[in-house]
Amino acid sequence: MASGWKSVLSQVVSTVVREAGRAASRPTRRPSPAAPRRAPLPPPGAPARRSAAGDFTGRGEISYAPREDGRPDPGEVVWAWVPFEEGDGRGKDRPVLVVGRHGEDLLGLMLTSKDHDRDAADEARHGRVWVDIGSGDWDRQGRPSEVRVDRVLLMGTDDVRREGAVLDRRRFDRVAAEARRVLGW
């Protein structure tokens, strides 16, 4: 029994050391909390870049094209690892609404079940914009969700852990309209 715990402890220590090394190699400069965290948009046609946080910094196109083919498509809510904005290697497995493609990669907007209406002024002060979409099959507990439209994620199809559900066209169009307004697309 003791050797089993030593093995588990050894694996945990190895993981912590590896992640600490990754975090130490990233830049530590962070934007001011009062400033919006969106970089200026490059000109149309400029190549996309994936930042250390997985944020999309290019100009994208939003589309709705869900298909029942077992692969993630625009209009579907999928589950993927979403890095925290701090870019320190931490993140969370969470639902993401796929809103388009950039080459072979996916463009996504993260979802949360936290109600940001209660702290709307603070969210706005930090440049975060949320759209209520209600509940759906992506959340096993049936909780209402919100989509963050000011932060676009660039994900490879292999970053998607599983598909959750298709968002109906009416709700998708409401999210898309607000995302286009906020992002200037």
PDB file of C-alpha atoms in Angstrom:
ATOM      1  CA  MET A   1       0.000   0.000   0.000  1.00  0.00           C
ATOM      2  CA  ALA A   2       2.788   2.459   0.913  1.00  0.00           C
ATOM      3  CA  SER A   3       4.543   1.985  -2.438  1.00  0.00           C
ATOM      4  CA  GLY A   4       1.276   2.827  -4.255  1.00  0.00           C
ATOM      5  CA  TRP A   5       1.045   6.167  -2.415  1.00  0.00           C
ATOM      6  CA  LYS A   6       4.713   6.881  -3.150  1.00  0.00           C
ATOM      7  CA  SER A   7       4.030   6.341  -6.850  1.00  0.00           C
ATOM      8  CA  VAL A   8       1.014   8.662  -6.809  1.00  0.00           C
ATOM      9  CA  LEU A   9       2.932  11.274  -4.817  1.00  0.00           C
ATOM     10  CA  SER A  10       5.837  11.026  -7.239  1.00  0.00           C
ATOM     11  CA  GLN A  11       3.496  11.623 -10.191  1.00  0.00           C
ATOM     12  CA  VAL A  12       1.887  14.630  -8.492  1.00  0.00           C
ATOM     13  CA  VAL A  13       5.265  16.172  -7.663  1.00  0.00           C
ATOM     14  CA  SER A  14       6.452  15.574 -11.229  1.00  0.00           C
ATOM     15  CA  THR A  15       3.354  17.281 -12.649  1.00  0.00           C
ATOM     16  CA  VAL A  16       3.694  20.270 -10.292  1.00  0.00           C
ATOM     17  CA  VAL A  17       7.371  20.723 -11.182  1.00  0.00           C
ATOM     18  CA  ARG A  18       6.635  20.458 -14.927  1.00  0.00           C
ATOM     19  CA  GLU A  19       3.774  22.992 -14.758  1.00  0.00           C
ATOM     20  CA  ALA A  20       5.826  25.372 -12.609  1.00  0.00           C
ATOM     21  CA  GLY A  21       8.580  25.252 -15.234  1.00  0.00           C
ATOM     22  CA  ARG A  22       6.071  26.068 -17.989  1.00  0.00           C
ATOM     23  CA  ALA A  23       4.623  28.949 -15.989  1.00  0.00           C
ATOM     24  CA  ALA A  24       8.094  30.338 -15.247  1.00  0.00           C
ATOM     25  CA  SER A  25       8.953  30.428 -18.953  1.00  0.00           C
ATOM     26  CA  ARG A  26       5.932  32.615 -19.807  1.00  0.00           C
ATOM     27  CA  PRO A  27       6.095  36.416 -19.679  1.00  0.00           C
ATOM     28  CA  THR A  28       4.796  37.828 -16.408  1.00  0.00           C
ATOM     29  CA  ARG A  29       3.670  41.237 -17.710  1.00  0.00           C
ATOM     30  CA  ARG A  30      -0.084  41.535 -17.310  1.00  0.00           C
ATOM     31  CA  PRO A  31      -2.459  44.226 -18.545  1.00  0.00           C
ATOM     32  CA  SER A  32      -3.891  46.711 -16.084  1.00  0.00           C
ATOM     33  CA  PRO A  33      -7.105  45.327 -14.546  1.00  0.00           C
ATOM     34  CA  ALA A  34      -8.926  48.528 -15.538  1.00  0.00           C
ATOM     35  CA  ALA A  35      -8.037  48.139 -19.221  1.00  0.00           C
ATOM     36  CA  PRO A  36      -9.999  45.885 -21.586  1.00  0.00           C
ATOM     37  CA  ARG A  37      -7.967  42.782 -22.402  1.00  0.00           C
ATOM     38  CA  ARG A  38      -8.579  42.744 -26.144  1.00  0.00           C
ATOM     39  CA  ALA A  39      -5.679  43.426 -28.450  1.00  0.00           C
ATOM     40  CA  PRO A  40      -6.305  45.735 -31.417  1.00  0.00           C
ATOM     41  CA  LEU A  41      -7.578  43.902 -34.476  1.00  0.00           C
ATOM     42  CA  PRO A  42      -5.063  43.314 -37.243  1.00  0.00           C
ATOM     43  CA  PRO A  43      -6.141  44.246 -40.773  1.00  0.00           C
ATOM     44  CA  PRO A  44      -8.436  41.835 -42.640  1.00  0.00           C
ATOM     45  CA  GLY A  45      -6.464  39.017 -44.230  1.00  0.00           C
ATOM     46  CA  ALA A  46      -3.660  39.136 -41.653  1.00  0.00           C
ATOM     47  CA  PRO A  47      -2.644  35.697 -40.375  1.00  0.00           C
ATOM     48  CA  ALA A  48      -4.167  34.575 -37.088  1.00  0.00           C
ATOM     49  CA  ARG A  49      -1.998  34.129 -34.038  1.00  0.00           C
ATOM     50  CA  ARG A  50      -2.563  31.881 -31.051  1.00  0.00           C
ATOM     51  CA  SER A  51      -1.372  33.656 -27.904  1.00  0.00           C
ATOM     52  CA  ALA A  52      -0.050  31.816 -24.870  1.00  0.00           C
ATOM     53  CA  ALA A  53      -3.607  31.923 -23.491  1.00  0.00           C
ATOM     54  CA  GLY A  54      -5.200  30.458 -26.640  1.00  0.00           C
ATOM     55  CA  ASP A  55      -6.964  33.735 -27.436  1.00  0.00           C
ATOM     56  CA  PHE A  56      -7.708  34.554 -31.071  1.00  0.00           C
ATOM     57  CA  THR A  57      -6.298  37.944 -32.017  1.00  0.00           C
ATOM     58  CA  GLY A  58      -7.327  38.058 -35.670  1.00  0.00           C
ATOM     59  CA  ARG A  59     -10.464  39.074 -37.500  1.00  0.00           C
ATOM     60  CA  GLY A  60     -12.892  36.193 -37.890  1.00  0.00           C
ATOM     61  CA  GLU A  61     -16.144  35.288 -39.546  1.00  0.00           C
ATOM     62  CA  ILE A  62     -19.066  33.975 -37.515  1.00  0.00           C
ATOM     63  CA  SER A  63     -21.140  31.235 -39.095  1.00  0.00           C
ATOM     64  CA  TYR A  64     -23.800  28.691 -38.143  1.00  0.00           C
ATOM     65  CA  ALA A  65     -23.255  25.243 -39.648  1.00  0.00           C
ATOM     66  CA  PRO A  66     -23.950  22.412 -37.168  1.00  0.00           C
ATOM     67  CA  ARG A  67     -23.839  18.890 -38.634  1.00  0.00           C
ATOM     68  CA  GLU A  68     -24.463  15.529 -37.037  1.00  0.00           C
ATOM     69  CA  ASP A  69     -21.098  14.146 -38.074  1.00  0.00           C
ATOM     70  CA  GLY A  70     -19.365  13.635 -34.722  1.00  0.00           C
ATOM     71  CA  ARG A  71     -16.995  16.561 -35.346  1.00  0.00           C
ATOM     72  CA  PRO A  72     -17.240  20.044 -33.801  1.00  0.00           C
ATOM     73  CA  ASP A  73     -18.967  22.583 -36.044  1.00  0.00           C
ATOM     74  CA  PRO A  74     -20.054  26.225 -35.722  1.00  0.00           C
ATOM     75  CA  GLY A  75     -23.321  26.398 -33.790  1.00  0.00           C
ATOM     76  CA  GLU A  76     -22.417  23.538 -31.452  1.00  0.00           C
ATOM     77  CA  VAL A  77     -21.512  23.723 -27.784  1.00  0.00           C
ATOM     78  CA  VAL A  78     -18.463  21.554 -27.092  1.00  0.00           C
ATOM     79  CA  TRP A  79     -16.313  20.853 -24.051  1.00  0.00           C
ATOM     80  CA  ALA A  80     -12.672  21.909 -24.137  1.00  0.00           C
ATOM     81  CA  TRP A  81      -9.863  23.076 -21.880  1.00  0.00           C
ATOM     82  CA  VAL A  82      -9.998  26.893 -21.631  1.00  0.00           C
ATOM     83  CA  PRO A  83      -6.871  28.577 -20.261  1.00  0.00           C
ATOM     84  CA  PHE A  84      -7.326  31.369 -17.740  1.00  0.00           C
ATOM     85  CA  GLU A  85      -6.577  34.839 -19.121  1.00  0.00           C
ATOM     86  CA  GLU A  86      -3.560  35.191 -16.844  1.00  0.00           C
ATOM     87  CA  GLY A  87      -1.712  32.799 -19.143  1.00  0.00           C
ATOM     88  CA  ASP A  88      -0.112  31.013 -16.205  1.00  0.00           C
ATOM     89  CA  GLY A  89      -0.843  27.467 -17.388  1.00  0.00           C
ATOM     90  CA  ARG A  90      -4.013  27.088 -15.342  1.00  0.00           C
ATOM     91  CA  GLY A  91      -7.440  26.697 -16.888  1.00  0.00           C
ATOM     92  CA  LYS A  92     -10.710  24.874 -16.722  1.00  0.00           C
ATOM     93  CA  ASP A  93     -12.592  22.245 -18.713  1.00  0.00           C
ATOM     94  CA  ARG A  94     -15.712  24.122 -19.784  1.00  0.00           C
ATOM     95  CA  PRO A  95     -18.372  24.424 -22.468  1.00  0.00           C
ATOM     96  CA  VAL A  96     -17.478  26.524 -25.514  1.00  0.00           C
ATOM     97  CA  LEU A  97     -19.811  27.710 -28.274  1.00  0.00           C
ATOM     98  CA  VAL A  98     -18.117  27.173 -31.635  1.00  0.00           C
ATOM     99  CA  VAL A  99     -18.880  30.288 -33.711  1.00  0.00           C
ATOM    100  CA  GLY A 100     -16.679  29.817 -36.766  1.00  0.00           C
ATOM    101  CA  ARG A 101     -13.521  28.464 -38.315  1.00  0.00           C
ATOM    102  CA  HIS A 102     -10.151  29.942 -39.084  1.00  0.00           C
ATOM    103  CA  GLY A 103      -8.500  27.538 -41.483  1.00  0.00           C
ATOM    104  CA  GLU A 104      -8.559  24.143 -39.798  1.00  0.00           C
ATOM    105  CA  ASP A 105      -8.978  25.686 -36.331  1.00  0.00           C
ATOM    106  CA  LEU A 106     -12.186  26.561 -34.511  1.00  0.00           C
ATOM    107  CA  LEU A 107     -13.242  29.924 -33.118  1.00  0.00           C
ATOM    108  CA  GLY A 108     -15.123  29.642 -29.844  1.00  0.00           C
ATOM    109  CA  LEU A 109     -16.760  31.633 -27.067  1.00  0.00           C
ATOM    110  CA  MET A 110     -16.700  30.249 -23.539  1.00  0.00           C
ATOM    111  CA  LEU A 111     -19.823  29.577 -21.506  1.00  0.00           C
ATOM    112  CA  THR A 112     -20.433  29.785 -17.789  1.00  0.00           C
ATOM    113  CA  SER A 113     -23.294  28.952 -15.461  1.00  0.00           C
ATOM    114  CA  LYS A 114     -22.331  31.869 -13.198  1.00  0.00           C
ATOM    115  CA  ASP A 115     -24.854  34.728 -13.334  1.00  0.00           C
ATOM    116  CA  HIS A 116     -22.921  37.842 -14.326  1.00  0.00           C
ATOM    117  CA  ASP A 117     -26.015  40.068 -14.275  1.00  0.00           C
ATOM    118  CA  ARG A 118     -25.429  40.561 -10.554  1.00  0.00           C
ATOM    119  CA  ASP A 119     -21.928  41.977 -11.129  1.00  0.00           C
ATOM    120  CA  ALA A 120     -22.567  43.598 -14.533  1.00  0.00           C
ATOM    121  CA  ALA A 121     -20.901  46.908 -13.624  1.00  0.00           C
ATOM    122  CA  ASP A 122     -17.696  45.168 -12.534  1.00  0.00           C
ATOM    123  CA  GLU A 123     -17.707  42.952 -15.636  1.00  0.00           C
ATOM    124  CA  ALA A 124     -18.185  46.001 -17.890  1.00  0.00           C
ATOM    125  CA  ARG A 125     -15.357  47.820 -16.102  1.00  0.00           C
ATOM    126  CA  HIS A 126     -13.056  44.940 -17.069  1.00  0.00           C
ATOM    127  CA  GLY A 127     -14.331  44.840 -20.663  1.00  0.00           C
ATOM    128  CA  ARG A 128     -16.190  41.548 -20.262  1.00  0.00           C
ATOM    129  CA  VAL A 129     -19.516  41.177 -22.076  1.00  0.00           C
ATOM    130  CA  TRP A 130     -21.921  38.277 -21.452  1.00  0.00           C
ATOM    131  CA  VAL A 131     -25.068  37.142 -23.296  1.00  0.00           C
ATOM    132  CA  ASP A 132     -27.702  35.008 -21.553  1.00  0.00           C
ATOM    133  CA  ILE A 133     -28.633  31.896 -23.575  1.00  0.00           C
ATOM    134  CA  GLY A 134     -30.644  29.876 -21.064  1.00  0.00           C
ATOM    135  CA  SER A 135     -30.142  26.187 -20.466  1.00  0.00           C
ATOM    136  CA  GLY A 136     -29.333  23.324 -22.794  1.00  0.00           C
ATOM    137  CA  ASP A 137     -28.053  19.772 -23.061  1.00  0.00           C
ATOM    138  CA  TRP A 138     -24.431  20.934 -22.640  1.00  0.00           C
ATOM    139  CA  ASP A 139     -25.093  21.281 -18.872  1.00  0.00           C
ATOM    140  CA  ARG A 140     -26.166  18.057 -17.181  1.00  0.00           C
ATOM    141  CA  GLN A 141     -27.633  20.037 -14.258  1.00  0.00           C
ATOM    142  CA  GLY A 142     -29.817  22.149 -16.573  1.00  0.00           C
ATOM    143  CA  ARG A 143     -28.420  25.452 -15.282  1.00  0.00           C
ATOM    144  CA  PRO A 144     -28.884  28.641 -17.326  1.00  0.00           C
ATOM    145  CA  SER A 145     -25.729  29.705 -19.148  1.00  0.00           C
ATOM    146  CA  GLU A 146     -24.097  32.890 -20.385  1.00  0.00           C
ATOM    147  CA  VAL A 147     -21.692  33.264 -23.313  1.00  0.00           C
ATOM    148  CA  ARG A 148     -18.731  35.639 -23.096  1.00  0.00           C
ATOM    149  CA  VAL A 149     -18.543  37.511 -26.414  1.00  0.00           C
ATOM    150  CA  ASP A 150     -15.483  39.728 -25.892  1.00  0.00           C
ATOM    151  CA  ARG A 151     -12.932  36.874 -25.715  1.00  0.00           C
ATOM    152  CA  VAL A 152     -12.549  34.600 -28.738  1.00  0.00           C
ATOM    153  CA  LEU A 153     -10.689  31.322 -28.365  1.00  0.00           C
ATOM    154  CA  LEU A 154      -8.691  29.647 -31.120  1.00  0.00           C
ATOM    155  CA  MET A 155      -8.834  25.871 -30.736  1.00  0.00           C
ATOM    156  CA  GLY A 156      -7.715  22.933 -32.796  1.00  0.00           C
ATOM    157  CA  THR A 157     -10.356  20.284 -33.423  1.00  0.00           C
ATOM    158  CA  ASP A 158      -8.250  17.941 -31.296  1.00  0.00           C
ATOM    159  CA  ASP A 159      -8.627  20.388 -28.354  1.00  0.00           C
ATOM    160  CA  VAL A 160     -12.323  19.480 -28.169  1.00  0.00           C
ATOM    161  CA  ARG A 161     -12.956  16.801 -25.563  1.00  0.00           C
ATOM    162  CA  ARG A 162     -16.597  16.131 -26.473  1.00  0.00           C
ATOM    163  CA  GLU A 163     -19.622  17.648 -28.147  1.00  0.00           C
ATOM    164  CA  GLY A 164     -22.386  18.872 -25.831  1.00  0.00           C
ATOM    165  CA  ALA A 165     -25.329  20.090 -27.918  1.00  0.00           C
ATOM    166  CA  VAL A 166     -26.434  22.216 -30.848  1.00  0.00           C
ATOM    167  CA  LEU A 167     -27.508  25.741 -29.928  1.00  0.00           C
ATOM    168  CA  ASP A 168     -30.705  26.651 -31.771  1.00  0.00           C
ATOM    169  CA  ARG A 169     -30.423  29.242 -34.535  1.00  0.00           C
ATOM    170  CA  ARG A 170     -32.397  31.956 -32.710  1.00  0.00           C
ATOM    171  CA  ARG A 171     -30.107  31.953 -29.666  1.00  0.00           C
ATOM    172  CA  PHE A 172     -26.993  31.583 -31.839  1.00  0.00           C
ATOM    173  CA  ASP A 173     -27.995  34.627 -33.917  1.00  0.00           C
ATOM    174  CA  ARG A 174     -28.482  36.692 -30.736  1.00  0.00           C
ATOM    175  CA  VAL A 175     -24.979  35.726 -29.525  1.00  0.00           C
ATOM    176  CA  ALA A 176     -23.484  36.338 -32.993  1.00  0.00           C
ATOM    177  CA  ALA A 177     -25.017  39.821 -33.263  1.00  0.00           C
ATOM    178  CA  GLU A 178     -23.607  40.870 -29.880  1.00  0.00           C
ATOM    179  CA  ALA A 179     -20.192  39.305 -30.623  1.00  0.00           C
ATOM    180  CA  ARG A 180     -19.997  41.153 -33.958  1.00  0.00           C
ATOM    181  CA  ARG A 181     -20.901  44.410 -32.223  1.00  0.00           C
ATOM    182  CA  VAL A 182     -18.360  43.980 -29.417  1.00  0.00           C
ATOM    183  CA  LEU A 183     -15.542  42.630 -31.602  1.00  0.00           C
ATOM    184  CA  GLY A 184     -16.127  44.945 -34.560  1.00  0.00           C
ATOM    185  CA  TRP A 185     -16.362  42.038 -37.023  1.00  0.00           C
TER     186      TRP A 185
END
